[in-house]
Every structure is written in C-alpha cells, then in structure tokens.
CSV table of N, CA and C and ligand atoms in Angstrom, one decimal:
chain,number,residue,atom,x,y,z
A,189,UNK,N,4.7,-4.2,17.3
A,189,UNK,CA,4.3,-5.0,16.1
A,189,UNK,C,4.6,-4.2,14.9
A,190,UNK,N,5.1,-4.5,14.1
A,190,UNK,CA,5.6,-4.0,12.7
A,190,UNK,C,4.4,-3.8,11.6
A,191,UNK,N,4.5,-2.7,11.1
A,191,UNK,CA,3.0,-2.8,9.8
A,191,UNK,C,4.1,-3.2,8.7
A,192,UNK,N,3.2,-3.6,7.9
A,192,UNK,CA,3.3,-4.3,7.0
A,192,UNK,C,2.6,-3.8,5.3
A,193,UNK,N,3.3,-3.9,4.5
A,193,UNK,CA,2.7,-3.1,3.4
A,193,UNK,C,2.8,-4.1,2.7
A,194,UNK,N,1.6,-4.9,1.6
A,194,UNK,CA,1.8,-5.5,0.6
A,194,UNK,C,1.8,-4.9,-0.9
A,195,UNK,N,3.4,-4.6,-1.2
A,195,UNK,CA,3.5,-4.4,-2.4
A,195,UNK,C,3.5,-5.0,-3.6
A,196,UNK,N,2.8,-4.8,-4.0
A,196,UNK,CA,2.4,-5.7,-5.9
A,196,UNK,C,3.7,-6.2,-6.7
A,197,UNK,N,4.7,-5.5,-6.6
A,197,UNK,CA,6.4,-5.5,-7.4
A,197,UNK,C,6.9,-6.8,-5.9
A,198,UNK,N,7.0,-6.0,-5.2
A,198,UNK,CA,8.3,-7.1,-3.9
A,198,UNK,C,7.7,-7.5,-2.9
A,199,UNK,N,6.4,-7.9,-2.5
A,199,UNK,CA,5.6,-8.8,-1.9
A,199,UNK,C,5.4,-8.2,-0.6
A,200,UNK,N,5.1,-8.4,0.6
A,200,UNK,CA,5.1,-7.9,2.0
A,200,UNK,C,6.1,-7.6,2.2
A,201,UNK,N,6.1,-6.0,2.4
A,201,UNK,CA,7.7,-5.3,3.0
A,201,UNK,C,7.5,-4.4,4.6
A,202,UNK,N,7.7,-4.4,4.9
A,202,UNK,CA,8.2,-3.2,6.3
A,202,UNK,C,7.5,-1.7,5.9
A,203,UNK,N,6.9,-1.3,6.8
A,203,UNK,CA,6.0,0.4,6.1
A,203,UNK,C,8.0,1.4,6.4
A,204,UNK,N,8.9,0.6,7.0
A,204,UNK,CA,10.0,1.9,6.9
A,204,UNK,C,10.3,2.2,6.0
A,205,UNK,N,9.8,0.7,4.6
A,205,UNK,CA,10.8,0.7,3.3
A,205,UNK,C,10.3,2.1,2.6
A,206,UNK,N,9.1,3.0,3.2
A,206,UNK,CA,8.1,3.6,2.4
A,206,UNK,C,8.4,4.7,3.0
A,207,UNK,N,7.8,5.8,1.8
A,207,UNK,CA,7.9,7.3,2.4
A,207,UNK,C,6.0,7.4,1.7
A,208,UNK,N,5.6,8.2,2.8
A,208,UNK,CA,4.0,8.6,2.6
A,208,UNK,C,4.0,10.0,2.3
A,209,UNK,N,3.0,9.9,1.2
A,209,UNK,CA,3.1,11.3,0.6
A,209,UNK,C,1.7,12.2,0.6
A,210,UNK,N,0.6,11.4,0.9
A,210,UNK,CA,-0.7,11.8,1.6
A,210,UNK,C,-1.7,11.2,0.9
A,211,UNK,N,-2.8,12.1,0.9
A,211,UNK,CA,-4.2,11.6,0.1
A,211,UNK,C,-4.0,11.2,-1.2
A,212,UNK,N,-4.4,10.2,-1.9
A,212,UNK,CA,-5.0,9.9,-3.1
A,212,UNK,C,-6.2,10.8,-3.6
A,213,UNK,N,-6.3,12.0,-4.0
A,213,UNK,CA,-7.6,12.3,-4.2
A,213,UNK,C,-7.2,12.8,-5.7
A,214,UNK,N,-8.5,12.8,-6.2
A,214,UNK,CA,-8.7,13.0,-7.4
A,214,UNK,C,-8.1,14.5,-8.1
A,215,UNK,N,-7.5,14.7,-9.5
A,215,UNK,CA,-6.5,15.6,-9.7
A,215,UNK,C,-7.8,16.5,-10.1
A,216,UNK,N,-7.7,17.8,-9.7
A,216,UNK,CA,-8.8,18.7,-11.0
A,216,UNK,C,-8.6,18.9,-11.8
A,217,UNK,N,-9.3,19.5,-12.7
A,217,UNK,CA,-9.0,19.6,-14.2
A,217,UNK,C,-8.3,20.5,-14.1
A,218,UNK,N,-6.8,21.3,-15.0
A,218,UNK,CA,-6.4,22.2,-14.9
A,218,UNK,C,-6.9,23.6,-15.2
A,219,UNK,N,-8.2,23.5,-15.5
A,219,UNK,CA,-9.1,24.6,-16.1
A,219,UNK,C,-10.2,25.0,-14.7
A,220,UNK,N,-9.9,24.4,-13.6
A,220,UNK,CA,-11.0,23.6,-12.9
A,220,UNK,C,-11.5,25.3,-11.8
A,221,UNK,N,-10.4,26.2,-12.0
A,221,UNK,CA,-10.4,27.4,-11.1
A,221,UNK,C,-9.8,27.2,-9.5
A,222,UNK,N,-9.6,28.6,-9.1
A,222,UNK,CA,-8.6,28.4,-7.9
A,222,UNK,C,-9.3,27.8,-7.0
A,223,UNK,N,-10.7,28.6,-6.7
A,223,UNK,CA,-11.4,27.2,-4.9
A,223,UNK,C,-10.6,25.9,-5.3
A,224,UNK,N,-11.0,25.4,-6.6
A,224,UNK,CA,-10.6,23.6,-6.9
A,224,UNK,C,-9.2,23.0,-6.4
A,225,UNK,N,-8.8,23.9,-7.3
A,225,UNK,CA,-7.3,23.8,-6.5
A,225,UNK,C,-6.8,24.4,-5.4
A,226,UNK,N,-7.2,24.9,-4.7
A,226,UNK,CA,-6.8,25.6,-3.2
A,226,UNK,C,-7.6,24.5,-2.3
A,227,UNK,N,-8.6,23.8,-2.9
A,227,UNK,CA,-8.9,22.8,-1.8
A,227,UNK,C,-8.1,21.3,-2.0
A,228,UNK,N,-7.5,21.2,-3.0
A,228,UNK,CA,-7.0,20.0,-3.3
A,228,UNK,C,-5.5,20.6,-2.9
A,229,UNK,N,-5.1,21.1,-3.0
A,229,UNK,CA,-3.3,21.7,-2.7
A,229,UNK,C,-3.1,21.4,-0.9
A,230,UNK,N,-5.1,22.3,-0.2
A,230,UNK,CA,-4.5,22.7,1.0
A,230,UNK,C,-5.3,22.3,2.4
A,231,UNK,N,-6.8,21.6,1.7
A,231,UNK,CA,-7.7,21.6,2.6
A,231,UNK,C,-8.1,19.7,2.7
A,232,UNK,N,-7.6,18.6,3.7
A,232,UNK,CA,-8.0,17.6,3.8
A,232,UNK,C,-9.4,17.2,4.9
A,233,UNK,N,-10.3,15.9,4.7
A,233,UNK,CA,-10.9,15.7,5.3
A,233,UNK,C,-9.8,14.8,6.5
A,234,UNK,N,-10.3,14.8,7.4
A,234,UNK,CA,-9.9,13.8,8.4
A,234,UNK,C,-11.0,12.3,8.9
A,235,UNK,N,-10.5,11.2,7.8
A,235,UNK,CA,-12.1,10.8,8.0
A,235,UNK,C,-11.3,9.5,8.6
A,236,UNK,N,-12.4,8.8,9.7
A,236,UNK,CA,-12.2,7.5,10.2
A,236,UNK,C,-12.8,6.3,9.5
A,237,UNK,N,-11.7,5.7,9.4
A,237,UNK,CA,-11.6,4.3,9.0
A,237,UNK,C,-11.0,4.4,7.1
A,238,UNK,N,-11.4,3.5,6.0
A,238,UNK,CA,-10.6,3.1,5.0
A,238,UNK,C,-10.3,4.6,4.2
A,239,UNK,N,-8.8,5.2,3.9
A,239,UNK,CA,-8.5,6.1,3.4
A,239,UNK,C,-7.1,5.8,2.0
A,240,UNK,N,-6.9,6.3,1.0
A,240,UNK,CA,-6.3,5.7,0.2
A,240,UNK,C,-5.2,7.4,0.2
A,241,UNK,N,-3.9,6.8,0.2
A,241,UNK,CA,-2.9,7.7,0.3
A,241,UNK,C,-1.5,7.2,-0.6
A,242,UNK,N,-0.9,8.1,-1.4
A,242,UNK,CA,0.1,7.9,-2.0
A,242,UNK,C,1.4,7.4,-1.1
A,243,UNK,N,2.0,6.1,-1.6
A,243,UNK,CA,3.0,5.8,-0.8
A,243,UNK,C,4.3,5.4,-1.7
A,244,UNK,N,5.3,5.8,-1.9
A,244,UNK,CA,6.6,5.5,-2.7
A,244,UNK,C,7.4,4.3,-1.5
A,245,UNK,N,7.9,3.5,-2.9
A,245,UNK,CA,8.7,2.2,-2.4
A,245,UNK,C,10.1,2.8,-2.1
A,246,UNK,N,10.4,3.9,-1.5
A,246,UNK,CA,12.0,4.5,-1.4
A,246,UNK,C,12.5,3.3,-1.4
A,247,UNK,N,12.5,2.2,-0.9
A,247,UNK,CA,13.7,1.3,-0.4
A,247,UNK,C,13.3,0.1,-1.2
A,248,UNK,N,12.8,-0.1,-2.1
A,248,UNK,CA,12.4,-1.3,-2.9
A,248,UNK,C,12.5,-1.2,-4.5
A,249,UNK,N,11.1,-1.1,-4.8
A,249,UNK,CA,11.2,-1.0,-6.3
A,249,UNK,C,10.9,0.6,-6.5
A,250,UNK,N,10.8,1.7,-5.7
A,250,UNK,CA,11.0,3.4,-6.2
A,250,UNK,C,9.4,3.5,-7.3
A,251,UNK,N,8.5,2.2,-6.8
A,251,UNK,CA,7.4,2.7,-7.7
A,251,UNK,C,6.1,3.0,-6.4
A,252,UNK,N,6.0,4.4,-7.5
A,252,UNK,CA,4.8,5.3,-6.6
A,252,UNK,C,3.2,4.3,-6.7
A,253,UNK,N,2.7,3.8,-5.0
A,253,UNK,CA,1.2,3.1,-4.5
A,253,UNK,C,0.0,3.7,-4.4
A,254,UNK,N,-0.5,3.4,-4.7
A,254,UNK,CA,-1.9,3.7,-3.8
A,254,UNK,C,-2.1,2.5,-2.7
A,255,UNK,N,-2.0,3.5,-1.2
A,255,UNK,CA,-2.0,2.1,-0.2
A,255,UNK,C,-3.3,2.7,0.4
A,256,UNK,N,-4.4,1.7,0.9
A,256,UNK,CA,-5.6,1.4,1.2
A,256,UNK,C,-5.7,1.2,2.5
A,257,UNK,N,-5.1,2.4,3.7
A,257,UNK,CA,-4.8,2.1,5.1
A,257,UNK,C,-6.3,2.8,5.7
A,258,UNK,N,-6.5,1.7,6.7
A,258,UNK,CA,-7.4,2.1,7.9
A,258,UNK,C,-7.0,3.4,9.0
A,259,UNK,N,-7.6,4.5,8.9
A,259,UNK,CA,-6.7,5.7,9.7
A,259,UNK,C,-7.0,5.6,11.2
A,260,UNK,N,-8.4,4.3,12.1
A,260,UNK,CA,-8.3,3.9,13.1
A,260,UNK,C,-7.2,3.3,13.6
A,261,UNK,N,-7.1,2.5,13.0
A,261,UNK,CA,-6.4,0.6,13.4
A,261,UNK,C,-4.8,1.2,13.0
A,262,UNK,N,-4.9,2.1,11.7
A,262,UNK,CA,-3.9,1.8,11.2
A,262,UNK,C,-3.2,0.6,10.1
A,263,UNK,N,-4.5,-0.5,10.2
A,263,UNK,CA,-4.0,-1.9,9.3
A,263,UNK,C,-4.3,-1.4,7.8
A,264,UNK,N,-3.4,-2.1,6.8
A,264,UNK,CA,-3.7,-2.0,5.9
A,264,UNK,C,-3.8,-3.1,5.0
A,265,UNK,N,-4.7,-2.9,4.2
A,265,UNK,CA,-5.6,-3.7,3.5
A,265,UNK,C,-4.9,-3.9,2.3
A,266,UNK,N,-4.9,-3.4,1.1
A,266,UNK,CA,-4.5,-3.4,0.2
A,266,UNK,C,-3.1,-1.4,-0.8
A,267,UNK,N,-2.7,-2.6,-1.6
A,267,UNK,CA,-2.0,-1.9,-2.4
A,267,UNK,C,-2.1,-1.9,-3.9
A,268,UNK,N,-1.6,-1.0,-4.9
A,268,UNK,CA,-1.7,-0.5,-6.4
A,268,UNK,C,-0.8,-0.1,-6.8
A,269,UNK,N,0.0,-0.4,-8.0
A,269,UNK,CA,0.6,0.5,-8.4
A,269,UNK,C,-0.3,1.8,-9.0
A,270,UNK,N,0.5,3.0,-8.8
A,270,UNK,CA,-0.5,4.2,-9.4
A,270,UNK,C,-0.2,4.4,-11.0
A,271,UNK,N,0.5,4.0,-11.3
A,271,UNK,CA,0.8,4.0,-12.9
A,271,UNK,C,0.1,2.9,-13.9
A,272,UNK,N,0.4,1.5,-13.0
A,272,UNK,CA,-0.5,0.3,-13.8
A,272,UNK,C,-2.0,0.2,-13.4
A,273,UNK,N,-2.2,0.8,-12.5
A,273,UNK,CA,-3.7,0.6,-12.3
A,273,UNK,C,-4.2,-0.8,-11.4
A,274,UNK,N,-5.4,-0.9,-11.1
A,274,UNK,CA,-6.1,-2.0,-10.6
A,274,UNK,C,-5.7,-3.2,-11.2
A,275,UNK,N,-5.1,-3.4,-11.7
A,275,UNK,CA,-4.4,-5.2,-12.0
A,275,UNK,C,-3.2,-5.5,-11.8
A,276,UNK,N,-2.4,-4.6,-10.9
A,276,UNK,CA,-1.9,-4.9,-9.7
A,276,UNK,C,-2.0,-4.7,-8.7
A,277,UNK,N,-3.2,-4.8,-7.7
A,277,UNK,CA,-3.3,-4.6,-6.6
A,277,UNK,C,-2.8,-6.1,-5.9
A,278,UNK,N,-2.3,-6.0,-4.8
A,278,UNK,CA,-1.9,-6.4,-3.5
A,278,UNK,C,-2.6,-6.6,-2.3
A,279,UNK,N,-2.8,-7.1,-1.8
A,279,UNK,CA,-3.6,-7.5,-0.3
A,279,UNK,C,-2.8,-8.1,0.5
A,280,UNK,N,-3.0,-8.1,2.0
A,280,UNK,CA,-2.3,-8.1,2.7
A,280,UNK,C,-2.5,-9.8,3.7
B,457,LIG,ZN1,8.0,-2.5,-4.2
C-alpha cells in the first residue's frame, strides 16, 4: 500500500515525491548556549504515535512541510507549508 502525503500546493501525492529531513522541533535562540544546541543539532526523543517532521516536495512544488506522521502506523494526518504557516494546512 502506498503512503500518501497531502500537500497544501499539489493535493495527495506519493511519500517518494518527498525527501524527509527529520524533527520539526523548535529553533533555540541563537544566544541560547551550547547544551541548547547540542541537544537540538544531536539528541532526538523517539516518541510513539503523532510526530511533526520536516518534509521537502523534491518532486512537486520544492516547498519545505511540516508533515504530521504517526511514527506507529506510519499514517499521516496532516500537512503545512513551513513558511506560510497554519492556513495552509492539508489533511489527508
Ligand atoms: Zn507540493
């Protein structure tokens, strides 16, 4: 069975059209000190069930997601553009 990503720009596409780039997690401040960043550069949680990860449309519209995948099932729920924000999100 094929996953399926619903993109906001070109509607339900194929997850091959996509290159995944990891966690969505919050940037620290650049002032924030090294733990901050040595945890955000190198140290992830591994958590079950809804996780939000950067995904690029390589093969479509080349605009960088926030995709909203279940890390059990693997289904995914929803999509964002990461530049326009929550008023384009996508569902599946
Ligand atoms: Zn797209």
């Amino acid at each position: 069975m094929a996953s399926l990503v619903p993109c906001p720009h070109c509607g339900i596409r194929p997850k091959e059209e996509f290159t995944i780039k990891g966690a969505a997690l919050p940037r620290p401040a650049p002032d924030a000190g090294e733990q901050a960043w040595m945890d955000y550069v190198y140290l992830r949680d591994n958590p079950r069930g809804q996780y939000e990860e950067f995904w690029h449309h390589t093969s479509g519209c080349r605009r960088w997601l926030v995709v909203t995948r279940d890390t059990a099932t693997h289904e995914i729920e929803a999509s964002r553009d990461v530049a326009l924000g929550g008023n384009t999100e996508a569902r599946t």
